[in-house]
Tab-separated table of C-alpha atoms and ligand atoms in Angstrom:
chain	number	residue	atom	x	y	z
A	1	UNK	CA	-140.087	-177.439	32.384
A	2	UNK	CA	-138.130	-181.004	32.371
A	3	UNK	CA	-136.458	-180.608	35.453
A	4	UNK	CA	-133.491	-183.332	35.486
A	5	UNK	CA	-134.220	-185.543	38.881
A	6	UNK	CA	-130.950	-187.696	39.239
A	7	UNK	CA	-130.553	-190.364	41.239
A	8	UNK	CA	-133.934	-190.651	40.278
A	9	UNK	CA	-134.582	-194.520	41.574
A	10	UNK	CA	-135.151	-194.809	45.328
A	11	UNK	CA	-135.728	-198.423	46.230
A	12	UNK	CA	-138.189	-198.360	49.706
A	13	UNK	CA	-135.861	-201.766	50.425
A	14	UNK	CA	-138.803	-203.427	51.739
A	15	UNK	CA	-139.444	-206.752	50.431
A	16	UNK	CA	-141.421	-207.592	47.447
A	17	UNK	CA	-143.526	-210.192	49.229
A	18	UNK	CA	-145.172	-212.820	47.196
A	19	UNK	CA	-142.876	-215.982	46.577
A	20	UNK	CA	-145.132	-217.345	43.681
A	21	UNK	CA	-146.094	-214.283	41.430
A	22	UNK	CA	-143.614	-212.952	38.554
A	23	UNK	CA	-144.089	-209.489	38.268
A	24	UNK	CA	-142.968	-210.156	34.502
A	25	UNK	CA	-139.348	-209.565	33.678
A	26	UNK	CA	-137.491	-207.277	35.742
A	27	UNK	CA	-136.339	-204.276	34.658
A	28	UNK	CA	-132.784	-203.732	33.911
A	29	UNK	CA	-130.731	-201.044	36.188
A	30	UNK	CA	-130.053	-198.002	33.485
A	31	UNK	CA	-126.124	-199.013	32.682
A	32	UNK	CA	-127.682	-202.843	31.548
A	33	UNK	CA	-130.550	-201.218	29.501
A	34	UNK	CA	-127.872	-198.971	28.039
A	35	UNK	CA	-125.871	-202.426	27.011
A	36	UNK	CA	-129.081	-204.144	25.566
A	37	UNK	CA	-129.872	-201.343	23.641
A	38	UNK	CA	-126.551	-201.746	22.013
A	39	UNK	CA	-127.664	-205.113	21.200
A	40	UNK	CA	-130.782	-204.052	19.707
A	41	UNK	CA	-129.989	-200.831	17.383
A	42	UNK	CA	-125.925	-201.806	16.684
A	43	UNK	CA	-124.601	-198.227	18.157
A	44	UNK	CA	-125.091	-196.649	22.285
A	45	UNK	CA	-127.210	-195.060	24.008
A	46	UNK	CA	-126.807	-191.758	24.491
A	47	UNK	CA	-129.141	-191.586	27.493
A	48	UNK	CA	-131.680	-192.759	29.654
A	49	UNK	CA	-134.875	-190.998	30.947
A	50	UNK	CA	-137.512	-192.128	33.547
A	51	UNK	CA	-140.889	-191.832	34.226
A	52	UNK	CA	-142.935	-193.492	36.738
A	53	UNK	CA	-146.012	-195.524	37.585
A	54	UNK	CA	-148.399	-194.017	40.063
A	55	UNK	CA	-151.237	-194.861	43.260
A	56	UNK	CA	-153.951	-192.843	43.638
A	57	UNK	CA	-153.999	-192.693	47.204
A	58	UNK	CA	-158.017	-190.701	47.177
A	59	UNK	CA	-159.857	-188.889	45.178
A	60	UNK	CA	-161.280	-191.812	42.409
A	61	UNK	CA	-163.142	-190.760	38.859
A	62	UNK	CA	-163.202	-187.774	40.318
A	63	UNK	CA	-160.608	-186.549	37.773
A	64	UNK	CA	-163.311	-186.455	34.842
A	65	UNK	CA	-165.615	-184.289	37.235
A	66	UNK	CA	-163.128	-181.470	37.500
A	67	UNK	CA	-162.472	-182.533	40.944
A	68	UNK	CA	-159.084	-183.368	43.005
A	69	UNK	CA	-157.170	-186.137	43.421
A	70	UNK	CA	-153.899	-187.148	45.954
A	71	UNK	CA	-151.693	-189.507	43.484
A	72	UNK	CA	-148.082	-190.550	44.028
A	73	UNK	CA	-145.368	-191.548	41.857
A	74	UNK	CA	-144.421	-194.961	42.790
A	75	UNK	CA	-141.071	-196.992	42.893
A	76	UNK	CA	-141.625	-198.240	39.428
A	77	UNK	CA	-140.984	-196.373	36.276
A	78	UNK	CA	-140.621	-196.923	32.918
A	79	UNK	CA	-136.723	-196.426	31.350
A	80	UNK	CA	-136.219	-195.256	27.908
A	81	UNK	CA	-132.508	-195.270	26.193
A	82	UNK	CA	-132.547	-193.300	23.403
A	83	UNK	CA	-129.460	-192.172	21.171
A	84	UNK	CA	-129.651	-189.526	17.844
A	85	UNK	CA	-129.785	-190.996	14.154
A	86	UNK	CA	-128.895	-188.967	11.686
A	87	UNK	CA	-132.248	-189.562	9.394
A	88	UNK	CA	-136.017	-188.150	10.883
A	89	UNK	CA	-136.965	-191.557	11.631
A	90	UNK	CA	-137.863	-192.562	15.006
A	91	UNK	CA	-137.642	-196.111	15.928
A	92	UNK	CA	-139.283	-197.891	18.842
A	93	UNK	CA	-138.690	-201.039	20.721
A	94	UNK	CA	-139.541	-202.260	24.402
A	95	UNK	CA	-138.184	-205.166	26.230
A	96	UNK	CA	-141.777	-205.265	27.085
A	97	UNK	CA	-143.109	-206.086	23.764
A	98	UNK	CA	-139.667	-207.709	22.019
A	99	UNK	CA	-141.449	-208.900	18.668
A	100	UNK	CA	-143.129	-205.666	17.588
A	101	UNK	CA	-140.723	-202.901	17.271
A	102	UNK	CA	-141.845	-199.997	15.145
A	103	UNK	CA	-140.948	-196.674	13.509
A	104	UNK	CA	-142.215	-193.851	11.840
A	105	UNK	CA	-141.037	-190.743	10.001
A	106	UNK	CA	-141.469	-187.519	12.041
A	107	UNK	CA	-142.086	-185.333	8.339
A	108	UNK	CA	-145.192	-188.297	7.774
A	109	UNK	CA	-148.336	-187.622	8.572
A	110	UNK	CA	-148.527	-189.521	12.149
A	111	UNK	CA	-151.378	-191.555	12.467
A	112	UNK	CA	-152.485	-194.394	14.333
A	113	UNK	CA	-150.810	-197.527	13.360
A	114	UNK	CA	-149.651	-200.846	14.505
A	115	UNK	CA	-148.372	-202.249	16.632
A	116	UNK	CA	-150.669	-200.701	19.358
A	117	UNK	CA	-148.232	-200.248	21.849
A	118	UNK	CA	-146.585	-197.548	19.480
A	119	UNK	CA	-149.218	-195.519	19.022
A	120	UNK	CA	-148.549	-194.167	22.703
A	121	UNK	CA	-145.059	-192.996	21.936
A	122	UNK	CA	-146.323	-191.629	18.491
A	123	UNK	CA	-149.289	-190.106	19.517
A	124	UNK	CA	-146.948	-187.858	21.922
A	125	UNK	CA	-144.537	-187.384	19.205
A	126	UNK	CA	-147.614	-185.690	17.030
A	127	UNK	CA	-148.172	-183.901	20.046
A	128	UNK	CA	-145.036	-182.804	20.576
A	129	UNK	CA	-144.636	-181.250	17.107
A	130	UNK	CA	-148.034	-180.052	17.414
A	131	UNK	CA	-146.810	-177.947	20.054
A	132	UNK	CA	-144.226	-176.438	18.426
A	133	UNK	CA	-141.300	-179.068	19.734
A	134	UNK	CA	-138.803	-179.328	17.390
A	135	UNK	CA	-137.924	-183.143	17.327
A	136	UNK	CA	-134.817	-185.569	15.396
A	137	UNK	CA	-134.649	-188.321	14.071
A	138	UNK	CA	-134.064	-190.784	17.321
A	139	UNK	CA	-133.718	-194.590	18.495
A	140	UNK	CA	-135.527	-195.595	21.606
A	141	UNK	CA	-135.623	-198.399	23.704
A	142	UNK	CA	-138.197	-198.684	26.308
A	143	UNK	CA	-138.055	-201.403	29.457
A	144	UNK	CA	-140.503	-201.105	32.774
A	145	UNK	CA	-141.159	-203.103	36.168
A	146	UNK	CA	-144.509	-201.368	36.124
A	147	UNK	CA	-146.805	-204.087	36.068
A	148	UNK	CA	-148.425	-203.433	31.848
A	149	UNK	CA	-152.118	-203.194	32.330
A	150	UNK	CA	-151.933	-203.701	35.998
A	151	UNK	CA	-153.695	-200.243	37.186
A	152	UNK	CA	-150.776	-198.840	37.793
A	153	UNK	CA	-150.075	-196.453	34.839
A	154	UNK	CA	-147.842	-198.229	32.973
A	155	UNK	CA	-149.131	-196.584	30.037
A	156	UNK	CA	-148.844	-192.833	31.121
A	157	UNK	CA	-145.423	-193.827	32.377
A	158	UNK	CA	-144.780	-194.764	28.692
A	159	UNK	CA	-145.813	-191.633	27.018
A	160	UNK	CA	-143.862	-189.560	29.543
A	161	UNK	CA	-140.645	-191.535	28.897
A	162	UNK	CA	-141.178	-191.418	25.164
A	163	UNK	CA	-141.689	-187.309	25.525
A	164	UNK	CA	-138.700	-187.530	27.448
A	165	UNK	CA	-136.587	-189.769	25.644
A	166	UNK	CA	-137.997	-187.443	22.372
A	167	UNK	CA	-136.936	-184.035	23.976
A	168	UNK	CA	-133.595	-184.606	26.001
A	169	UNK	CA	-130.995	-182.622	24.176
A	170	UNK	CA	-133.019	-180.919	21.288
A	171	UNK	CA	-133.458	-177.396	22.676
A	172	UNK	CA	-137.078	-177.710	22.667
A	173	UNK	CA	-138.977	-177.477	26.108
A	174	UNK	CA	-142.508	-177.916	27.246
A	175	UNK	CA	-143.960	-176.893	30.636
A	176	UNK	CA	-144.821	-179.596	32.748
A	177	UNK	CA	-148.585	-179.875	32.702
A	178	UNK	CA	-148.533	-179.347	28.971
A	179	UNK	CA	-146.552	-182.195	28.605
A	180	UNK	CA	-149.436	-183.997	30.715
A	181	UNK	CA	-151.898	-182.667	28.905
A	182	UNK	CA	-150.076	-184.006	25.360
A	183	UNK	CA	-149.135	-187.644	26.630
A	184	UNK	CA	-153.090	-187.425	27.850
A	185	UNK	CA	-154.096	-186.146	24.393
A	186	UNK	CA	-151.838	-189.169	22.958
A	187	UNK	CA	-153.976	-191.663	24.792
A	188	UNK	CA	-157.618	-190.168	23.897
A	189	UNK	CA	-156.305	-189.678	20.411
A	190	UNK	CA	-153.700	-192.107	19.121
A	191	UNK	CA	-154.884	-194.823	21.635
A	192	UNK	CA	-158.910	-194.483	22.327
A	193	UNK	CA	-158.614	-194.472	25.820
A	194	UNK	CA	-160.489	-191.494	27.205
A	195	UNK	CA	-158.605	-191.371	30.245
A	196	UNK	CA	-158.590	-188.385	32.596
A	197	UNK	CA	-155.370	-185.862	33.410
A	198	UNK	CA	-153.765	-187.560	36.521
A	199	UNK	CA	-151.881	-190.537	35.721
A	200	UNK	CA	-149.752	-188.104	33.078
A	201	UNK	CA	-149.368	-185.200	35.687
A	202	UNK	CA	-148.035	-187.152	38.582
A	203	UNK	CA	-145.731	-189.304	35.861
A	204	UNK	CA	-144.752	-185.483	34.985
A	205	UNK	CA	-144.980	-183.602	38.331
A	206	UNK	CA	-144.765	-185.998	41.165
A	207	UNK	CA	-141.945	-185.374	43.845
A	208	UNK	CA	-139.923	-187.818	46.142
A	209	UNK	CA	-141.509	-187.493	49.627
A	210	UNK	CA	-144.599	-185.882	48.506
A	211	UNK	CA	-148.081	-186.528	47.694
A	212	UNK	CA	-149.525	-184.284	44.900
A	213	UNK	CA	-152.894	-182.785	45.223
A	214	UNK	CA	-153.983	-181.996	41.949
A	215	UNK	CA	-157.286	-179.601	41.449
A	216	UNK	CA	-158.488	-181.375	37.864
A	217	UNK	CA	-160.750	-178.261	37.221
A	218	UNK	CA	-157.419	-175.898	36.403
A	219	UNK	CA	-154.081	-178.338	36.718
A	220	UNK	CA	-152.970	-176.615	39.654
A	221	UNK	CA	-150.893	-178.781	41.961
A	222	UNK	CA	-149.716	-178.774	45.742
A	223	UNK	CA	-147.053	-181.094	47.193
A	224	UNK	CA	-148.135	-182.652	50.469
A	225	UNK	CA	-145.920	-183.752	52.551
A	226	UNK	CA	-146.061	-188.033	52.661
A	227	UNK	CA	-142.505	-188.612	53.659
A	228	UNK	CA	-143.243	-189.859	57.088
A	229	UNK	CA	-140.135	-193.004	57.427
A	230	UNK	CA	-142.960	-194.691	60.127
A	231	UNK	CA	-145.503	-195.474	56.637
A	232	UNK	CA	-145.540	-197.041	53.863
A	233	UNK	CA	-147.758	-198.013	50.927
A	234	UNK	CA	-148.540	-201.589	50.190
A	235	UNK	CA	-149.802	-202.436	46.207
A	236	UNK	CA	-151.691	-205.249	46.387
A	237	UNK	CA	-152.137	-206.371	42.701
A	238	UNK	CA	-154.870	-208.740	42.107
A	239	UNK	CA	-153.788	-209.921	38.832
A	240	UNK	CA	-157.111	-209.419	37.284
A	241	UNK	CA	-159.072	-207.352	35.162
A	242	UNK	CA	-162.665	-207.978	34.678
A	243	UNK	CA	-164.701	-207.473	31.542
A	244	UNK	CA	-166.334	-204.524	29.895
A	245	UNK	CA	-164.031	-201.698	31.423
A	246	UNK	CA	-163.576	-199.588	28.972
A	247	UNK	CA	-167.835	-199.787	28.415
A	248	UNK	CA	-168.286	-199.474	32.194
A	249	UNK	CA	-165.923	-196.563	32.325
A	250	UNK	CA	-167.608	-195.130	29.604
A	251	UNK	CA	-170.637	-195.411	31.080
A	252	UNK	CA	-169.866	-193.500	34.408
A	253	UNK	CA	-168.600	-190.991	32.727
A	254	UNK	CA	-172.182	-190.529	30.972
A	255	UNK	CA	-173.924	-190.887	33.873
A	256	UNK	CA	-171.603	-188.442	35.691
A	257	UNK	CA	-172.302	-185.497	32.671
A	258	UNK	CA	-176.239	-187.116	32.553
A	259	UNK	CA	-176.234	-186.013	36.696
A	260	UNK	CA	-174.363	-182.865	35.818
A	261	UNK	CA	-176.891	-181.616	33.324
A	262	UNK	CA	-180.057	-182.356	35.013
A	263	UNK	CA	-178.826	-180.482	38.108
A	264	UNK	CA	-177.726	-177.887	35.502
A	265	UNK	CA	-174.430	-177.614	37.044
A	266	UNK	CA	-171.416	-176.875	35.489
A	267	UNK	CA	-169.539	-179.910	36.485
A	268	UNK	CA	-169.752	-182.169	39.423
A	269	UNK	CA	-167.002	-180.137	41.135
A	270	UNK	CA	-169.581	-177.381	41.234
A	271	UNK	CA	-172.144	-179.568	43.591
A	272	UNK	CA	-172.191	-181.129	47.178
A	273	UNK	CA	-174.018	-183.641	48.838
A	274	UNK	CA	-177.174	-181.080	49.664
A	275	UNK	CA	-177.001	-180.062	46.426
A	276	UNK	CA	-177.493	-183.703	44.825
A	277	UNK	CA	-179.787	-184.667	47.571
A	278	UNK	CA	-182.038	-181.383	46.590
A	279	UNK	CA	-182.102	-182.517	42.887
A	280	UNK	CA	-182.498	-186.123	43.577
A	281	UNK	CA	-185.914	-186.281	41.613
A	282	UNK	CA	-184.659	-185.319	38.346
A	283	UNK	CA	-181.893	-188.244	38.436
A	284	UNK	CA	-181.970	-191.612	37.455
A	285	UNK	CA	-181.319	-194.181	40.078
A	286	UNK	CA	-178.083	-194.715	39.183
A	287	UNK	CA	-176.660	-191.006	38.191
A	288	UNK	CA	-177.911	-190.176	42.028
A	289	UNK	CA	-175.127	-192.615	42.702
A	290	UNK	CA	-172.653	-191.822	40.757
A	291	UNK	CA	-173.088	-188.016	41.774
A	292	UNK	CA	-172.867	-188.770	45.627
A	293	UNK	CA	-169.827	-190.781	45.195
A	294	UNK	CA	-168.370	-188.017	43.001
A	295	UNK	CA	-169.042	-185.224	45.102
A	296	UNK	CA	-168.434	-187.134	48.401
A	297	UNK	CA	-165.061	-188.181	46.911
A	298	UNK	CA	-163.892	-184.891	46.234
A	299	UNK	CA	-164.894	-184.118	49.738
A	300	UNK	CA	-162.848	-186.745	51.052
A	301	UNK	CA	-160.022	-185.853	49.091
A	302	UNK	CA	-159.677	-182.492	50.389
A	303	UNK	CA	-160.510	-183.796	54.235
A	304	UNK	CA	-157.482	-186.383	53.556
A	305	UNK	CA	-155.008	-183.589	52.898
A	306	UNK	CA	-155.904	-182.177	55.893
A	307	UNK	CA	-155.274	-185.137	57.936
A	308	UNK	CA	-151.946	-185.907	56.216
A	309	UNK	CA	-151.113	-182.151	56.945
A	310	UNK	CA	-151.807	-183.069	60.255
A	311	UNK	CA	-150.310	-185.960	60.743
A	312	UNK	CA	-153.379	-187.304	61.774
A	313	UNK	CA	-153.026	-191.142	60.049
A	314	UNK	CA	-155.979	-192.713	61.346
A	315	UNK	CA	-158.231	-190.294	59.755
A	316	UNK	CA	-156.390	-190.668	56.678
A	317	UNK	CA	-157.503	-194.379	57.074
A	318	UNK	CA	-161.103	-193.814	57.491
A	319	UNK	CA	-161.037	-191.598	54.736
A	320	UNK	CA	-159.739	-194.608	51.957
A	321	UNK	CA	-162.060	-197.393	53.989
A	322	UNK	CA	-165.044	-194.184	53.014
A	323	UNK	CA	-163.909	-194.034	49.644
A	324	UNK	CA	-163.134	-197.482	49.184
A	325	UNK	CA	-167.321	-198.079	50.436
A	326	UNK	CA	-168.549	-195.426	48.126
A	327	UNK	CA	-166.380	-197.073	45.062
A	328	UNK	CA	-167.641	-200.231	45.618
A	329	UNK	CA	-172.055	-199.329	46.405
A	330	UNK	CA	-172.400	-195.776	44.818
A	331	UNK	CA	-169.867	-196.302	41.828
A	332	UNK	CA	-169.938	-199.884	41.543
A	333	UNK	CA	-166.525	-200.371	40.052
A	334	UNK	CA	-164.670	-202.637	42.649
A	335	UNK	CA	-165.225	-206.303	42.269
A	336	UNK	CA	-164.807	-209.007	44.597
A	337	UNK	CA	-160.992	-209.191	44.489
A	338	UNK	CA	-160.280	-205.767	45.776
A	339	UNK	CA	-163.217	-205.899	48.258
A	340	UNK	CA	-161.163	-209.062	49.918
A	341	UNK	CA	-157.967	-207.418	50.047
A	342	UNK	CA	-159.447	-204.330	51.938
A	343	UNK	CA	-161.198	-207.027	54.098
A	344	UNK	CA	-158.222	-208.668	55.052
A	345	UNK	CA	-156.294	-205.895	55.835
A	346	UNK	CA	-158.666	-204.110	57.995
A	347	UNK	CA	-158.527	-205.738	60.917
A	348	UNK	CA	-154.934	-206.469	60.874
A	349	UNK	CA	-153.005	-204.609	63.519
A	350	UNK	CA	-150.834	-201.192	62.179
A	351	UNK	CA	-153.090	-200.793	59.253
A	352	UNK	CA	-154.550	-197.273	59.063
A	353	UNK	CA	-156.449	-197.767	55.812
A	354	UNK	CA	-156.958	-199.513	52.473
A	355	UNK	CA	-159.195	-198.770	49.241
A	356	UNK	CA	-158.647	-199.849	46.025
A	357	UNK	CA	-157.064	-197.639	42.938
A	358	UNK	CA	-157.514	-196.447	39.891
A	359	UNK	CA	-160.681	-197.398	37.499
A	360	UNK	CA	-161.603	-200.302	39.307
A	361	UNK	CA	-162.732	-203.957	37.884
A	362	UNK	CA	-159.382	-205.553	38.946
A	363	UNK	CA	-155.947	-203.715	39.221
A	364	UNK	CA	-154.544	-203.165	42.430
A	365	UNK	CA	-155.901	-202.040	45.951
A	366	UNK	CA	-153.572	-200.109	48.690
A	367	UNK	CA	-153.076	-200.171	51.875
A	368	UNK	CA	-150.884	-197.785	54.435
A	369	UNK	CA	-149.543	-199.262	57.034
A	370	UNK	CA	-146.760	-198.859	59.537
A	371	UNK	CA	-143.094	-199.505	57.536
A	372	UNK	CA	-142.007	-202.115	59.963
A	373	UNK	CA	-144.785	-203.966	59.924
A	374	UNK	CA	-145.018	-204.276	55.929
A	375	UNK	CA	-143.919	-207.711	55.722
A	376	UNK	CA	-146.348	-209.310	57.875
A	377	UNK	CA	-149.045	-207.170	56.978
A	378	UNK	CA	-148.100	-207.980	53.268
A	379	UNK	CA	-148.048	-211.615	53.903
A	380	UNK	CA	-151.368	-212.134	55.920
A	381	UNK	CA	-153.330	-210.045	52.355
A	382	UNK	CA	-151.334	-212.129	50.223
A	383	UNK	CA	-152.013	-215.737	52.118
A	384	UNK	CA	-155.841	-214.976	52.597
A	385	UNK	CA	-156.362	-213.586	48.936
A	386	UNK	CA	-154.980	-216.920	47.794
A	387	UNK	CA	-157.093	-218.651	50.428
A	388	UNK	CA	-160.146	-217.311	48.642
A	389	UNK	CA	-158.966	-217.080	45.103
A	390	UNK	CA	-156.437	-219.818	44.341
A	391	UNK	CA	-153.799	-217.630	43.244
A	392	UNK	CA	-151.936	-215.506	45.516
A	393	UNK	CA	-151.969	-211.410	44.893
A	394	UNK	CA	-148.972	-209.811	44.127
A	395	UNK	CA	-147.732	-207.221	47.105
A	396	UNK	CA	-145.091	-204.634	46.678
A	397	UNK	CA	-144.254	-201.760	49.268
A	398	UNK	CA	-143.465	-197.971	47.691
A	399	UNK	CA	-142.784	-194.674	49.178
A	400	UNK	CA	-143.457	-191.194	47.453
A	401	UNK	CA	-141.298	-191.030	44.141
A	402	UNK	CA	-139.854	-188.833	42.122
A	403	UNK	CA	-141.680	-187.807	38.692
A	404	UNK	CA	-139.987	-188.379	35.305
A	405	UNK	CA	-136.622	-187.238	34.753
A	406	UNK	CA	-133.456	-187.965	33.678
A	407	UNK	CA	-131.652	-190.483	34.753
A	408	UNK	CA	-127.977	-190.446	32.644
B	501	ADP	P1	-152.095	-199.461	32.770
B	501	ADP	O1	-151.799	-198.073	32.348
B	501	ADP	O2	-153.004	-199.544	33.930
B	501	ADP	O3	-150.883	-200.280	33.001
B	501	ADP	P2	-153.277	-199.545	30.143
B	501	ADP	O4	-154.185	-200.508	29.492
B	501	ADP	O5	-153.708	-198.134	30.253
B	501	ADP	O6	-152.898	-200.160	31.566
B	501	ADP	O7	-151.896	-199.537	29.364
B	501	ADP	C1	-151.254	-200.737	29.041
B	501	ADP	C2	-150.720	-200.676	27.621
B	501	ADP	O8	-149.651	-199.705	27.559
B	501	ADP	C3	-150.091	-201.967	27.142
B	501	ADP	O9	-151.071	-202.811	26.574
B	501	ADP	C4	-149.095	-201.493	26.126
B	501	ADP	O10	-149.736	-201.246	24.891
B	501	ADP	C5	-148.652	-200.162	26.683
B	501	ADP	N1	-147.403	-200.269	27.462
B	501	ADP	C6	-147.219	-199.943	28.743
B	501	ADP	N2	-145.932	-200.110	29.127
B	501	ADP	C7	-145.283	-200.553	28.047
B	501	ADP	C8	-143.916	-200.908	27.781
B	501	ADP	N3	-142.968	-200.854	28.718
B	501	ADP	N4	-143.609	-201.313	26.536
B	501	ADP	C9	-144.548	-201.380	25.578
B	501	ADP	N5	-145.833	-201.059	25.767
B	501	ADP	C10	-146.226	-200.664	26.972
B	502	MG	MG1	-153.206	-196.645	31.635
């Protein structure tokens, strides 16, 4: 169900740290998107949903092996006005991408299209009706201060707000996780990017205060508690993205099933460490890899909640600096970038941990560390990063947010 979260933004206050970087434009405050999208479509808004970016704070590729991970929603989100029309025509623009708006006719035949940003909000539309939804004609106007392409989930953010901004006021509901598992569907289908279940459920699901164990295998969730006011999560973006992702994520995700049938296992979820270890000689150098990190991930995962559970924080810290080592030998998907900013933040005083998050190749790393300590913390990654790099990484602090909603 589309539970209406109000008050739904909860800045952490802390300071966004680096003095150089842009984050891009900054995203208006609901009553000045509401004014713009005047501007745009000649008529108001009639409302404006949210959805949010997330972190992955353990428990990486391990969402395409049936396997858990421990996402949060973050303080960034994606806005979308939206107001009736009285044709079935919806129309799409973003502040993000002001010289391609789009629209398409809801009766049509959806299909892929351009420009490519659309086919996110279209490709939920089709599954929206696909699902029975009963959607009108609509104008919507999308702006975000999730960094686009970033790591972050800008893009699941986007397909939630479009369902949103698609669904508010028509009658027509869909339970939560089916509404992840359409915006995900959206992405494989309209998009090409064969991404796995999480970054749409904790967009969907994700809870102020609250980490969100989510068991990939069946969609089943549990709220941990990560509301502690002593922490706080730095995102340390490192403004890059390296080459051949899509092929290298491609290609784990072969290996992974290549591992998975040779050890005639169901999925990875199904294995552990003895169990790869035993089968060793029937993999290839590099699915043994990929398995161990897979199935010593999930492991982690599940060791983290206990230590949150427990309060125990520097546990929770060895746990990402583990998973952080595993992403960057046995899965090979960090790069030089995010192995600096976990270097630098190690051995800084009130750090518990840092890994990077999401795919890998660039993006962002994170790193928990004590709330009053975020700005010097944040300033020390930033400085050295740009001490090695020549550019300085972007830091920003978030606590636990809420998932999408409604905002007015
Ligand atoms: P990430 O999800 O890590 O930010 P992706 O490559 O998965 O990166 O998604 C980025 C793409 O999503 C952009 O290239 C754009 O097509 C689309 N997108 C995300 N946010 C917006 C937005 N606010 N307006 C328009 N398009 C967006
Ligand atoms: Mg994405």
């Amino acid at each position: 169900m589309l539970a209406a979260h109000r008050g739904a933004r909860a800045p952490s206050g802390l300071t966004l740290f680096s003095p150089h970087a842009s984050l891009g434009p900054m995203a208006l405050s609901a009553a000045e998107l509401k004014r713009y999208f005047s501007q745009v479509y000649g008529h108001p808004a009639a409302g404006v949903v949210r959805a949010p970016g997330r972190v992955n704070l353990i428990g990486e590729h391990t969402d395409y092996n049936d396997g858990f991970v421990l996402p949060i929603a973050i303080e960034r989100q994606t806005l979308a006005a939206y107001a009736p029309r009285a044709d079935r025509t919806i129309r799409l623009a973003s502040r993000q991408q002001r010289r391609a708006e789009a629209s398409f006719y809801l009766d049509g035949p959806i299909r892929r299209a351009r420009p490519k940003w659309a086919n996110y909000p279209m490709g939920v539309a089709a599954g929206l009706i696909a699902h029975g939804a009963e959607l009108a004609g609509r104008d919507i106007l999308f702006d975000s201060d999730v960094p686009i392409g970033g790591g972050l989930s800008s893009s699941a953010s986007l397909e939630v707000a479009a369902a949103l901004a698609m669904l508010t006021g028509t009658g027509s509901r869909v339970d939560d996780y089916q509404l992840a598992l359409i915006c995900q569907k959206a992405e494989h289908d309209f998009v090409g990017a064969p991404c796995g279940i999480m970054d749409q459920a904790i967009a969907v699901m994700g809870r102020a205060g609250r980490a969100m164990l989510l068991d990939c295998r069946d969609g089943s969730a549990r709220q941990i508690p990560f509301d502690d006011p002593h922490l706080v999560i730095l995102v340390a973006d490192t403004k890059v993205k390296h080459d051949l992702t899509d092929g290298d994520y491609a290609a784990r995700r072969a290996q992974c099933h290549a591992a998975t049938d040779k050890l005639d296992l169901k999925t990875l979820r199904y294995a552990d460490e003895a169990t790869v270890l035993a089968g060793a000689d029937k993999l290839t150098e590099k699915e043994l890899m990929r398995a161990r990190h897979v199935v010593g991930e999930i492991e982690r995962t599940v060791r983290a909640v206990d230590a949150l559970v427990a309060g125990d924080h520097a546990e929770f810290g060895r746990l990402m600096y583990a998973s952080h080592a595993s992403l960057r030998d046995d899965y090979q998907v960090s790069c030089p970038e995010l192995d600096r900013i976990v270097e630098l933040a190690r051995p800084l005083r009130d750090v518990y941990g840092a890994r990077m998050t999401g795919g890998g190749f660039g993006g962002c790393a994170i790193i928990l560390v004590r709330a009053d300590q975020a700005d010097r913390i944040g300033r020390a990654v930033t400085e050295g990063f740009a001490a090695a790099f020549g550019h300085p990484c972007v830091v920003f602090a978030t606590r636990a947010a809420s998932g999408a909603g409604v905002v007015c």
